[in-house]
mmCIF file of C-alpha atoms and ligand atoms in Angstrom:
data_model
loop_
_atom_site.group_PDB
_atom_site.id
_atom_site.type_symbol
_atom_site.label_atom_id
_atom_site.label_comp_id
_atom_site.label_asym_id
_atom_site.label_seq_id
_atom_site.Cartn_x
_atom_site.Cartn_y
_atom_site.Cartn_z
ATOM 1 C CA UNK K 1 -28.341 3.576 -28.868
ATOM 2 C CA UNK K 2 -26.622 3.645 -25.116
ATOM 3 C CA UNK K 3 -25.404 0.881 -23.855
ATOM 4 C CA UNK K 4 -27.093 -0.550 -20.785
ATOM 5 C CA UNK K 5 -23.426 -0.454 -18.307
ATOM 6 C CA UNK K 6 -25.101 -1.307 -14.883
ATOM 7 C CA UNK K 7 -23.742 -4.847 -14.732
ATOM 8 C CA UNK K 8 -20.577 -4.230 -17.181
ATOM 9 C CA UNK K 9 -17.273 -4.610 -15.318
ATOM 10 C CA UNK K 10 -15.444 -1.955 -14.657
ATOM 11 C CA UNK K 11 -12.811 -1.100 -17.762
ATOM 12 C CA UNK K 12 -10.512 1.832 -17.840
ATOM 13 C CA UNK K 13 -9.568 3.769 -21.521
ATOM 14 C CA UNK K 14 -6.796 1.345 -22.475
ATOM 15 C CA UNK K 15 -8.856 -1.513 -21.897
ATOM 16 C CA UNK K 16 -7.140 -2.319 -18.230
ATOM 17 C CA UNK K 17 -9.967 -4.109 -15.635
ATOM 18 C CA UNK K 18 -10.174 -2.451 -12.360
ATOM 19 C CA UNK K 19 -9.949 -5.397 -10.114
ATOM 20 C CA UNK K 20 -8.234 -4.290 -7.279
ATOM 21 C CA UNK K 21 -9.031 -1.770 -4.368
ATOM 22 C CA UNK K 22 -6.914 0.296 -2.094
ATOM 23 C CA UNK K 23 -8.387 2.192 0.790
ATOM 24 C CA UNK K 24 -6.931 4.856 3.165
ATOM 25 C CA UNK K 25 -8.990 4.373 6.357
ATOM 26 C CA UNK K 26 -6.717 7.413 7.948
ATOM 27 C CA UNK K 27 -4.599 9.685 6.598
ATOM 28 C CA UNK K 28 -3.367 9.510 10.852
ATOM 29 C CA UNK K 29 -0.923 7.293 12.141
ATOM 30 C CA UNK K 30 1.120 6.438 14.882
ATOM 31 C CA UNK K 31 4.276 6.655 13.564
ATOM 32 C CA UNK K 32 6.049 9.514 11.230
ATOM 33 C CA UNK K 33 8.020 7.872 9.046
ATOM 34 C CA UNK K 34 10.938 10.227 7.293
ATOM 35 C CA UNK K 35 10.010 9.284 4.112
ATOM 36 C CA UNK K 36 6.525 9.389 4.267
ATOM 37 C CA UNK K 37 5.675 12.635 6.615
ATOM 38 C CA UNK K 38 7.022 15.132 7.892
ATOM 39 C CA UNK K 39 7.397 15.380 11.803
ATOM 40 C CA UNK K 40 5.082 18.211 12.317
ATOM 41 C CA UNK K 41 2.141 16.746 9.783
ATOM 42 C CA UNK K 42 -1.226 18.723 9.879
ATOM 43 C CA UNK K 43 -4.254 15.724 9.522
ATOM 44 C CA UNK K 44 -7.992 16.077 8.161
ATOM 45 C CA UNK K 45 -10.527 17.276 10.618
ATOM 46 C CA UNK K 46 -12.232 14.498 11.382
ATOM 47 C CA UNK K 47 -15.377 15.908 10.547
ATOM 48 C CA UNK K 48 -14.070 15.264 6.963
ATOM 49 C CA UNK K 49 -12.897 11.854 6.880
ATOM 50 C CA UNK K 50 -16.076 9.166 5.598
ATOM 51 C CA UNK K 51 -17.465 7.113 8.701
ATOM 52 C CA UNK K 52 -16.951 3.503 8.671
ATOM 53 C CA UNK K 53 -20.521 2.820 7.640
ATOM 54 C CA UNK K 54 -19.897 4.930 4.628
ATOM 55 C CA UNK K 55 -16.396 3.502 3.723
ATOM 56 C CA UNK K 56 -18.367 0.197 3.979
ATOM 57 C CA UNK K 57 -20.995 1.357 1.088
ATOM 58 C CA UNK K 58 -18.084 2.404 -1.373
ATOM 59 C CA UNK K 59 -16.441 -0.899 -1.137
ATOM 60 C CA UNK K 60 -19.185 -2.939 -1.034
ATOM 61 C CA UNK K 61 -20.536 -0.640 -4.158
ATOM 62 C CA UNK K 62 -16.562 -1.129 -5.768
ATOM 63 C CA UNK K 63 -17.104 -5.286 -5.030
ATOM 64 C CA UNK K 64 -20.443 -5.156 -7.115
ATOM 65 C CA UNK K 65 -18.880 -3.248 -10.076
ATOM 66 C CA UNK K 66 -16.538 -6.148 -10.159
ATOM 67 C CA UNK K 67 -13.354 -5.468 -7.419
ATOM 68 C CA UNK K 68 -12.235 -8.936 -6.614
ATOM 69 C CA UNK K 69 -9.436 -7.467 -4.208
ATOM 70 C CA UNK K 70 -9.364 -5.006 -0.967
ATOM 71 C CA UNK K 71 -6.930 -3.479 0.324
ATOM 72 C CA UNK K 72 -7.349 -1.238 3.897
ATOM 73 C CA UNK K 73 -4.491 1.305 4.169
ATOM 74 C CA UNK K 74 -3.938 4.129 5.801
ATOM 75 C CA UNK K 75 -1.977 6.269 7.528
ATOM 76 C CA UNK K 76 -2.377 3.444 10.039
ATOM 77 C CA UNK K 77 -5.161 1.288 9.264
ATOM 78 C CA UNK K 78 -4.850 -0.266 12.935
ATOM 79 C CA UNK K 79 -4.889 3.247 14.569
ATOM 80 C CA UNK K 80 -8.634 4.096 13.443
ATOM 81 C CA UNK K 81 -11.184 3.734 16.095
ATOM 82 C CA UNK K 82 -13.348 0.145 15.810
ATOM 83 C CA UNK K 83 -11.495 -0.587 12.512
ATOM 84 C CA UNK K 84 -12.363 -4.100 13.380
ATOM 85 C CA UNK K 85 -15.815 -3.455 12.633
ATOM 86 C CA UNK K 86 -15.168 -2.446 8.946
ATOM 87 C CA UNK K 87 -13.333 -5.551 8.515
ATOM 88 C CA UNK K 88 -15.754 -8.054 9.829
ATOM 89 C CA UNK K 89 -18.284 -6.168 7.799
ATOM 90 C CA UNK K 90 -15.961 -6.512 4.459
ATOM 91 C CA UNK K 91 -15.942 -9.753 5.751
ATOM 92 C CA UNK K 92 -19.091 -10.792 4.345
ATOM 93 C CA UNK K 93 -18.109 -10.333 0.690
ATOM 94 C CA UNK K 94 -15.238 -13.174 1.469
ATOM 95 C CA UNK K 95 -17.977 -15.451 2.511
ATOM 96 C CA UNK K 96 -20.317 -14.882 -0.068
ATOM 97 C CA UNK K 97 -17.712 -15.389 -2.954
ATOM 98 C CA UNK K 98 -17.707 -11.805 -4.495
ATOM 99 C CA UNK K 99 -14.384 -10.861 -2.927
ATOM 100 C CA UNK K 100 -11.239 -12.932 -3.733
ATOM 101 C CA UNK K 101 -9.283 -11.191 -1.200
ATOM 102 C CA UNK K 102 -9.466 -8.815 2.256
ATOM 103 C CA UNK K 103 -6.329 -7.734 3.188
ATOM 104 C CA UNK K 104 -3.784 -4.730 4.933
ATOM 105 C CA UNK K 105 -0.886 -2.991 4.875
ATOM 106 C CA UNK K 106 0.424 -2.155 8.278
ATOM 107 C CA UNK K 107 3.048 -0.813 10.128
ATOM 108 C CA UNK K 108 2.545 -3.247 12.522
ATOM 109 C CA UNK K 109 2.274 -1.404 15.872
ATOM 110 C CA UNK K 110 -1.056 -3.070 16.549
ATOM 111 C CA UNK K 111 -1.196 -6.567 15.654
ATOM 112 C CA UNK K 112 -0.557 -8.293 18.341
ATOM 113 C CA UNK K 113 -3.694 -6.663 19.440
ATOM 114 C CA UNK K 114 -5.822 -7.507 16.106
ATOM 115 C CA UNK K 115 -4.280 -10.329 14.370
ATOM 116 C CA UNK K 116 -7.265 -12.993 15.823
ATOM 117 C CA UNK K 117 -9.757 -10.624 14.656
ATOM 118 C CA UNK K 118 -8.188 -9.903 11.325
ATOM 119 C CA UNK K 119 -8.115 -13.580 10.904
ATOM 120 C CA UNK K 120 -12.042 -14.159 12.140
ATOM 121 C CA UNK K 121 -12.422 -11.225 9.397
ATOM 122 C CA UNK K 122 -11.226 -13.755 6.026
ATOM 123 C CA UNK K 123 -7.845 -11.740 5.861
ATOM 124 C CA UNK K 124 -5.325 -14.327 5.230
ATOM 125 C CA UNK K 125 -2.565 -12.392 4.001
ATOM 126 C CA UNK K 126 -1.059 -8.940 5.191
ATOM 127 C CA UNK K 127 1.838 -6.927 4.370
ATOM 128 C CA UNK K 128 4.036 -5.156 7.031
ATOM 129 C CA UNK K 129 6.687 -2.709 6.512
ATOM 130 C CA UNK K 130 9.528 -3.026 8.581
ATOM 131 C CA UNK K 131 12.818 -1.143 6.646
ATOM 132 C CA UNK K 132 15.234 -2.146 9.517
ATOM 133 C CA UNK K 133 15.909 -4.751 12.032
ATOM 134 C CA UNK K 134 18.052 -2.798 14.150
ATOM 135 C CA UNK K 135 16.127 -1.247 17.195
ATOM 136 C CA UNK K 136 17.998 2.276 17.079
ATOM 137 C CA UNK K 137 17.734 2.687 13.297
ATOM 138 C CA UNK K 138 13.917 2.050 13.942
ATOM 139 C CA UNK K 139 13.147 4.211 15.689
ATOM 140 C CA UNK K 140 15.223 7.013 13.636
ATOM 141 C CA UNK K 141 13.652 6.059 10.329
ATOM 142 C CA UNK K 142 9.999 6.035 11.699
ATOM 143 C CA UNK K 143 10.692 8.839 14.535
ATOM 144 C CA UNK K 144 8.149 7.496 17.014
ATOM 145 C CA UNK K 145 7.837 3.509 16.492
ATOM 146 C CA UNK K 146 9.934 1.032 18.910
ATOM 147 C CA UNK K 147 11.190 -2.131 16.929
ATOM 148 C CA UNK K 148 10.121 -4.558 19.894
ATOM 149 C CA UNK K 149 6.764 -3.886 19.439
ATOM 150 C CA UNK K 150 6.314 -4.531 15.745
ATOM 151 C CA UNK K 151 8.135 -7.381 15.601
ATOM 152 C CA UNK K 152 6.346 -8.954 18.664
ATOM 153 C CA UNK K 153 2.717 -7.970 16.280
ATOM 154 C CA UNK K 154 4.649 -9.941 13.544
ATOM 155 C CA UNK K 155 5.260 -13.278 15.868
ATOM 156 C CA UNK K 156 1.171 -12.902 17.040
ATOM 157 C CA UNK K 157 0.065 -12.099 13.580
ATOM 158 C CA UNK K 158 2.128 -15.586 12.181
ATOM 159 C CA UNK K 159 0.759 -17.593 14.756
ATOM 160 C CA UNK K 160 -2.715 -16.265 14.204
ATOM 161 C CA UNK K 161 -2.143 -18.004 10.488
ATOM 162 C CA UNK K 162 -1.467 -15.234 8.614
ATOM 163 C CA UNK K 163 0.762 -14.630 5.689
ATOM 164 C CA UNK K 164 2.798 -12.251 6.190
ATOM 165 C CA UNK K 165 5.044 -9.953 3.467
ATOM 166 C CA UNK K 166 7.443 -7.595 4.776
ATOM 167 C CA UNK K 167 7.402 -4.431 2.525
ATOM 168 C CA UNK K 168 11.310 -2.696 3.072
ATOM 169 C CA UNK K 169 11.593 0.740 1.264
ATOM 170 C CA UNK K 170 15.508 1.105 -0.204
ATOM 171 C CA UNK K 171 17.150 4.210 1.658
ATOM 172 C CA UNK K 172 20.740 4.954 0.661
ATOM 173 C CA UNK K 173 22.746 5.100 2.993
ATOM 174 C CA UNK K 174 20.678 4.405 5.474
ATOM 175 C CA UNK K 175 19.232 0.658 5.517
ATOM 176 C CA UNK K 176 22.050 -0.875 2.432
ATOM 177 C CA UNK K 177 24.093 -2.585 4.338
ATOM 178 C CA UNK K 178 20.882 -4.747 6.184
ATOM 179 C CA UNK K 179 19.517 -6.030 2.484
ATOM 180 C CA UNK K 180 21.153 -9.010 3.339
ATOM 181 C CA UNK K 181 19.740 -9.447 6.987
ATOM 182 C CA UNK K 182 16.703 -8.556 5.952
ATOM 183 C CA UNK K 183 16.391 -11.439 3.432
ATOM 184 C CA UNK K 184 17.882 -14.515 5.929
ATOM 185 C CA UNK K 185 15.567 -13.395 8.385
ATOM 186 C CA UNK K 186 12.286 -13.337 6.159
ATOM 187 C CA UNK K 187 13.681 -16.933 5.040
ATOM 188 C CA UNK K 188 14.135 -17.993 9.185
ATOM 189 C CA UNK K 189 10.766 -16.561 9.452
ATOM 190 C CA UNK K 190 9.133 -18.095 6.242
ATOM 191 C CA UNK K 191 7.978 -14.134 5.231
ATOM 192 C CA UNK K 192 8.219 -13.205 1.771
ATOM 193 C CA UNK K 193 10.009 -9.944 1.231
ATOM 194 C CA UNK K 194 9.518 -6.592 -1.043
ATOM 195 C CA UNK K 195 12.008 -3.868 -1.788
ATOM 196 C CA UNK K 196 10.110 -0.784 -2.857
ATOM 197 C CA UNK K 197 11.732 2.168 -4.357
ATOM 198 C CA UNK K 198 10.732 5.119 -2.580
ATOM 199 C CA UNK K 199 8.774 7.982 -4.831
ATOM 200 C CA UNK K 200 8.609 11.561 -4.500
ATOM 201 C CA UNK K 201 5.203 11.976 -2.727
ATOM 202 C CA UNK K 202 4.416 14.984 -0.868
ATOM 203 C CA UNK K 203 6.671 17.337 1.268
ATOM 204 C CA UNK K 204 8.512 15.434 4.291
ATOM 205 C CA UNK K 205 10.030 18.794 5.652
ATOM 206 C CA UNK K 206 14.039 18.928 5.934
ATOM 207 C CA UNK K 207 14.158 15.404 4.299
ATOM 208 C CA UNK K 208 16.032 15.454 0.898
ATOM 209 C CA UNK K 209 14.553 12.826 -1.847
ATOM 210 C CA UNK K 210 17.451 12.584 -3.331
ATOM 211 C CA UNK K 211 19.931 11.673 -0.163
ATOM 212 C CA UNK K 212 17.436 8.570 0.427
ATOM 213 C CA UNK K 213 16.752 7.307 -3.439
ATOM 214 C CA UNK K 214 18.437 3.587 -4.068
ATOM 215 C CA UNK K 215 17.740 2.279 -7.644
ATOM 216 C CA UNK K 216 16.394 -0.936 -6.503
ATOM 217 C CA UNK K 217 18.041 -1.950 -10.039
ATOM 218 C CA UNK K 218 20.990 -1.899 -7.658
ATOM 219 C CA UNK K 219 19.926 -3.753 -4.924
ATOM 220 C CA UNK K 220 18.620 -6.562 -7.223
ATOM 221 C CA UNK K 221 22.377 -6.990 -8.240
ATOM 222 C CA UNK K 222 24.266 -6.824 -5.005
ATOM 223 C CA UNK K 223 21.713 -9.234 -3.868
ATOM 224 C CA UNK K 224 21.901 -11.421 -6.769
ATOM 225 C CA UNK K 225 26.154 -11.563 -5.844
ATOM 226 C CA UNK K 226 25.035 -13.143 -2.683
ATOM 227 C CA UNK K 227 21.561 -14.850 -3.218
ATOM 228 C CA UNK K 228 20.396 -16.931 -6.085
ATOM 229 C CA UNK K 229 17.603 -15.127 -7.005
ATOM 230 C CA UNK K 230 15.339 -17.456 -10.038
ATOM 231 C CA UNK K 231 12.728 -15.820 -11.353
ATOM 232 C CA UNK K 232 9.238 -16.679 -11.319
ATOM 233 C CA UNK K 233 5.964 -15.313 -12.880
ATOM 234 C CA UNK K 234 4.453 -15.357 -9.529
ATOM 235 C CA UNK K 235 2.132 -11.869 -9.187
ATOM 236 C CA UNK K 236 -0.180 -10.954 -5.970
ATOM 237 C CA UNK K 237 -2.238 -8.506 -8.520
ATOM 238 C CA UNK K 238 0.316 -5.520 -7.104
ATOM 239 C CA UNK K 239 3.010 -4.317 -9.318
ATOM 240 C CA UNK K 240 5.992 -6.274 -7.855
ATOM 241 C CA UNK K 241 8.351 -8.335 -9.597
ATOM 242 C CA UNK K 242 9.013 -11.427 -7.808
ATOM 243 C CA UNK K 243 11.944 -13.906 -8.096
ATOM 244 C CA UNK K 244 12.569 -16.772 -5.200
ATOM 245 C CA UNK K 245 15.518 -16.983 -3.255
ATOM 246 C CA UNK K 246 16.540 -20.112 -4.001
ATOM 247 C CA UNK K 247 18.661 -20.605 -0.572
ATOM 248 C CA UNK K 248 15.638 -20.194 1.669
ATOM 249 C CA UNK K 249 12.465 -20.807 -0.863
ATOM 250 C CA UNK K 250 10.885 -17.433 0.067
ATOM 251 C CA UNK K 251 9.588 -14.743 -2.485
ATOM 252 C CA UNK K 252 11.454 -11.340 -2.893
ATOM 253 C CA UNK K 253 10.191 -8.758 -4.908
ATOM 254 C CA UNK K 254 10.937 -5.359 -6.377
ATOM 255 C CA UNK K 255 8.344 -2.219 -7.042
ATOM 256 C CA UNK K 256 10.296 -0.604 -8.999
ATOM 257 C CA UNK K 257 7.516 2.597 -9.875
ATOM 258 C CA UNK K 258 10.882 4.882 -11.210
ATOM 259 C CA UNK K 259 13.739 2.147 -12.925
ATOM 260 C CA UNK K 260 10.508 0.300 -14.698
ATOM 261 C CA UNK K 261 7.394 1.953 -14.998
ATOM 262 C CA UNK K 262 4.813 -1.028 -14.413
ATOM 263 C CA UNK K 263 1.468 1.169 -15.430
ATOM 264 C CA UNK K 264 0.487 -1.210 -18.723
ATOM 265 C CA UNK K 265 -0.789 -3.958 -16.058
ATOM 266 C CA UNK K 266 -2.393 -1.628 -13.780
ATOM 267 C CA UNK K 267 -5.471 -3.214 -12.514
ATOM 268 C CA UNK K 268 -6.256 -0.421 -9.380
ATOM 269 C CA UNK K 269 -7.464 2.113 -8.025
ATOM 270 C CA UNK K 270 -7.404 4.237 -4.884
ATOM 271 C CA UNK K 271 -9.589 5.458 -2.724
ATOM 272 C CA UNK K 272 -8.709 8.029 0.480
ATOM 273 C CA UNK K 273 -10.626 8.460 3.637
ATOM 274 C CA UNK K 274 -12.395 11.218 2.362
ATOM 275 C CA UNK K 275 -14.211 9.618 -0.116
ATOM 276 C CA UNK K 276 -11.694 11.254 -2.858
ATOM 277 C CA UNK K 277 -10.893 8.072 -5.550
ATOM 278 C CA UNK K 278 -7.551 8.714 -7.134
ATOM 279 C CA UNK K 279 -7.321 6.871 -10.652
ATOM 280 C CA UNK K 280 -2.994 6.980 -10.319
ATOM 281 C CA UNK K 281 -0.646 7.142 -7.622
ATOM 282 C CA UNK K 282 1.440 9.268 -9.181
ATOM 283 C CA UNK K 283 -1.189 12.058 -10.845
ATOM 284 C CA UNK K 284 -3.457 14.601 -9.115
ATOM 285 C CA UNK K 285 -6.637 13.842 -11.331
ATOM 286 C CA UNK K 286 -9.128 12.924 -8.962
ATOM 287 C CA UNK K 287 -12.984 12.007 -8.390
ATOM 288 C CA UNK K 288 -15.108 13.190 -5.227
ATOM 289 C CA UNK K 289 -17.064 10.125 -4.646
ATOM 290 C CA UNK K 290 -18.650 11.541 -1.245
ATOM 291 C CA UNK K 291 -20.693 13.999 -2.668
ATOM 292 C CA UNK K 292 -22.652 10.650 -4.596
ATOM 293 C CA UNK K 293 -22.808 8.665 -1.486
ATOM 294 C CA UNK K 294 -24.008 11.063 0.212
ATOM 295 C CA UNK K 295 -26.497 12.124 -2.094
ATOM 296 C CA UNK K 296 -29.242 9.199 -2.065
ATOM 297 C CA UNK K 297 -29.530 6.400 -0.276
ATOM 298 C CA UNK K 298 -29.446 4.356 -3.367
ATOM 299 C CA UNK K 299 -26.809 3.687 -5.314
ATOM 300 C CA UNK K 300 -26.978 4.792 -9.066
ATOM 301 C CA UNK K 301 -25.628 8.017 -8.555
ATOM 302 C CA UNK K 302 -22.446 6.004 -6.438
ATOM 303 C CA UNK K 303 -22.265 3.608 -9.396
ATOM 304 C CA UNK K 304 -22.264 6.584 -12.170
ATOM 305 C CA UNK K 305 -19.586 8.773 -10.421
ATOM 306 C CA UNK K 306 -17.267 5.403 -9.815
ATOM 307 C CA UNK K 307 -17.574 4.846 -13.787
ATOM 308 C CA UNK K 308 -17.100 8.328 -15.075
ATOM 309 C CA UNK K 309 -13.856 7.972 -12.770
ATOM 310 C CA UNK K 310 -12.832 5.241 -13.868
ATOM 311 C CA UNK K 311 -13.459 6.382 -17.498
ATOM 312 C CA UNK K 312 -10.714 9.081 -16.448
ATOM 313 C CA UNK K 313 -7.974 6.625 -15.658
ATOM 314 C CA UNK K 314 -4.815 8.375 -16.926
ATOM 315 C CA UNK K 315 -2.145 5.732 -18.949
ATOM 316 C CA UNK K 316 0.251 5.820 -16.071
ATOM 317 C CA UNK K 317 2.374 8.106 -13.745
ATOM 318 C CA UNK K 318 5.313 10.772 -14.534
ATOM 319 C CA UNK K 319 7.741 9.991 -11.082
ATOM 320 C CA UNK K 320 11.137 11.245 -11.603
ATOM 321 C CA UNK K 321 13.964 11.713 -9.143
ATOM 322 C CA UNK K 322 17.357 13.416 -10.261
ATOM 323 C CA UNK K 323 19.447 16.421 -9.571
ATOM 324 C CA UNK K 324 16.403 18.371 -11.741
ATOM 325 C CA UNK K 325 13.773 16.702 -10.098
ATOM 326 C CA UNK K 326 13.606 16.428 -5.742
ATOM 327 C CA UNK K 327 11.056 18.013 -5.308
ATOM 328 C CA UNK K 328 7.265 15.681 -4.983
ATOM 329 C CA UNK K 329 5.917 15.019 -8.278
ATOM 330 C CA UNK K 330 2.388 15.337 -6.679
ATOM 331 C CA UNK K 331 1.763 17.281 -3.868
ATOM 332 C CA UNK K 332 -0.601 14.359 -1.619
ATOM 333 C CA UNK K 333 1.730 11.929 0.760
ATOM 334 C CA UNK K 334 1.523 8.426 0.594
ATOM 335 C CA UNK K 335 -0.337 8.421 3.706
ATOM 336 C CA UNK K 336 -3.137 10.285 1.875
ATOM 337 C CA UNK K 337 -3.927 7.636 -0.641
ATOM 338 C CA UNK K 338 -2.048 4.706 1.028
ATOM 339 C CA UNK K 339 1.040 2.406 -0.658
HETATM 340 N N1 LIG Z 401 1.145 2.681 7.786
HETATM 341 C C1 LIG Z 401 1.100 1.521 6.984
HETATM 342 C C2 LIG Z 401 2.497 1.016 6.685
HETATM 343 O O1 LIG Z 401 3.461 1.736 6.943
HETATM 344 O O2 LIG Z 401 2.588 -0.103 6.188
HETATM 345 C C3 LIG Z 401 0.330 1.684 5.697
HETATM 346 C C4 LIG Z 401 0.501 2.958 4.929
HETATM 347 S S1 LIG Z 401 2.141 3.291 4.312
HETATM 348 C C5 LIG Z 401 1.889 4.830 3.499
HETATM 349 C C6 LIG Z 401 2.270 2.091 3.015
HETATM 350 C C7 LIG Z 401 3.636 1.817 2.467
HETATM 351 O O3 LIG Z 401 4.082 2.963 1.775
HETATM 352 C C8 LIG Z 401 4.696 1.500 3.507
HETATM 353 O O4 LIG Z 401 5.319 0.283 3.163
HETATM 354 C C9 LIG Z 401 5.649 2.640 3.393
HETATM 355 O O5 LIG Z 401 6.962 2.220 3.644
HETATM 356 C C10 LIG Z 401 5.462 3.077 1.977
HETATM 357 N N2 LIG Z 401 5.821 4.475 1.704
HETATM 358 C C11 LIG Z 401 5.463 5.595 2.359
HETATM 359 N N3 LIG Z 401 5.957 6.706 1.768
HETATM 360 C C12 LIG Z 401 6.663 6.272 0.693
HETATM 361 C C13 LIG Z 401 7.412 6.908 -0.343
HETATM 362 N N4 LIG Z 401 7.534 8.228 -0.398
HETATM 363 N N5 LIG Z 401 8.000 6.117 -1.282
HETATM 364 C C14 LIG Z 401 7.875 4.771 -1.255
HETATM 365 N N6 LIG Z 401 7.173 4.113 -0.321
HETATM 366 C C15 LIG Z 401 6.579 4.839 0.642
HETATM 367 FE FE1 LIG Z 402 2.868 5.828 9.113
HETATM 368 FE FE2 LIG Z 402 3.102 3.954 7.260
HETATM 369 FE FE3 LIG Z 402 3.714 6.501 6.674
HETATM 370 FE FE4 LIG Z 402 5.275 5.144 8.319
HETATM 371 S S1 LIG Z 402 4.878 4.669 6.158
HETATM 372 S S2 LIG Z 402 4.483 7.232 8.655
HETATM 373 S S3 LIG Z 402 3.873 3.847 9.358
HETATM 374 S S4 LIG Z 402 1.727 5.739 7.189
#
């Protein structure tokens, strides 16, 4: 006898529920990060790249197989043309209940510009990732961004009303000595923070993985000699750790993919601009989901192809960076599938 699975939630292999989306609107962005691309970075035709009416129908199709969370990632989310219509039309599954949460991760470039709308959307919360808060260092860690500008998108976006979580990736040598900074200011600021180790994902040219690679199992103690750090059981449904810093009552977390591997509570899954839905960050397996959507109009053949994914979902990733290991341990950047 089969099982009738139309209406059954959507349950990976080792019994982990897939709650929680992540979409790459835009493998483009404005900004070229060292650690994330390479200067010279060839992007999709556009003629690939799923319109926003179709990047629409796989959410919505995710949210009625049971995602409770959305996440709209790029590249730079903010960058895509009309993005705001995709949000407002996400929107509706905030209002109706099916959706718990709407939210981005940005670089920040465009918020003063969108905040209001994000905010008229039902996103409450966003992350932005700002490694630095020194203008020159900005602009040499992401090449083409100008501090100024992101942090005035931060001020617009706070006094819109939203949350906002600064995401920092660890660089050695290069942002260390601001850990510190970076923490009194989120507290001034009433931001929470994240320090996010940074994984070998796809080839960023001349950049060595190695030379930037900070064990954040390092950071947590240097920062623990100057903050008291108590720790809480506080989780956004990501995979950060989060203790609060008892001196300014902000959250600080740690995603830690390479000192603790955090797959046994992974509740996601990711899904590029393409229509491509990767099962892991960290291994190639991956299901074409365009080919369905485009298919029929309805939806069963969408529904089957998500399940048969998700019936794919490996236990967990394989990231290692040493003297052995610099090179990317899967060949997509992080821009492809989004953080
Ligand atoms: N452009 C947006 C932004 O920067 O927030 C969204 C996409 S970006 C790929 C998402 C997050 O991934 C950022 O916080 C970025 O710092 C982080 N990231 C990019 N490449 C990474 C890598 N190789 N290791 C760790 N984090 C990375
Ligand atoms: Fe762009 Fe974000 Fe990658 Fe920086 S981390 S290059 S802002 S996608």
């Amino acid at each position: 006898m089969t099982m009738d699975r139309t209406h059954a939630p959507l349950v990976d292999p080792f019994a982990r529920r897939i709650t929680y989306l992540r979409v790459s609107v835009t493998d483009r962005c404005d900004f070229r990060c060292v650690y994330c691309m390479a200067e010279d970075m060839t992007f999709l035709p556009k003629a690939e790249v799923l319109t926003l009416e179709e990047l629409d129908r796989l959410c919505s199709a995710f949210v009625r197989l049971g995602v409770r969370k959305l996440r709209l990632t790029g590249g730079e989310p903010l960058v895509r043309r009309n993005i705001m219509s995709l949000f407002r039309g996400l929107g509706r599954h905030i209002a109706s209940g099916a959706l718990e949460e709407l939210t981005v991760t940005t670089n920040g470039s465009q918020l003063a510009k969108y905040a209001d709308e994000l905010v008229a959307s039902g996103v409450r919360r966003i992350n932005v990732s700002l490694d630095t808060l020194d203008a020159e260092k900005f602009t040499a860690i992401t090449r083409w961004g100008r501090l100024d500008q992101v942090l005035g998108g931060i001020a617009v976006a706070k006094r819109a009303g939203l949350r906002i979580k600064i995401n920092a990736v660890a660089l050695k040598n290069f942002n260390e000595d601001e850990f510190d900074r970076l923490v009194s200011w989120c507290g001034e600021e009433g931001h929470d923070l994240t320090f996010i180790e940074v994984m070998p994902m796809g080839d960023i040219g001349s950049e060595n993985r190695l030379d930037q690679y900070l064990p954040l199992s390092l950071v947590r103690a240097r920062l623990g000699q100057r903050w008291t750090l108590e720790e809480t059981d506080y989780r956004t449904g990501g995979p950060a750790r989060y203790f609060t810093v008892r001196e300014t009552g902000q959250r600080l977390g740690f995603i830690t993919p390479l000192t603790h591997n955090f797959c046994e509570s992974c509740n996601r899954v990711r899904l590029t601009c393409t229509g491509t839905l990767f099962m892991c960050l960290g291994q190639d397996d991956a299901a074409d989901l365009r080919q369905a959507l485009r298919e029929s109009e309805a939806d069963d053949a969408l529904d089957a192809a998500i399940r048969s994914a998700i019936d794919r979902k490996p236990k967990g990733h394989d990231f290692v960076i040493d003297r052995r290991h610099q090179g990317p341990a899967v060949q997509r950047h992080m821009s492809v599938t989004g953080g």
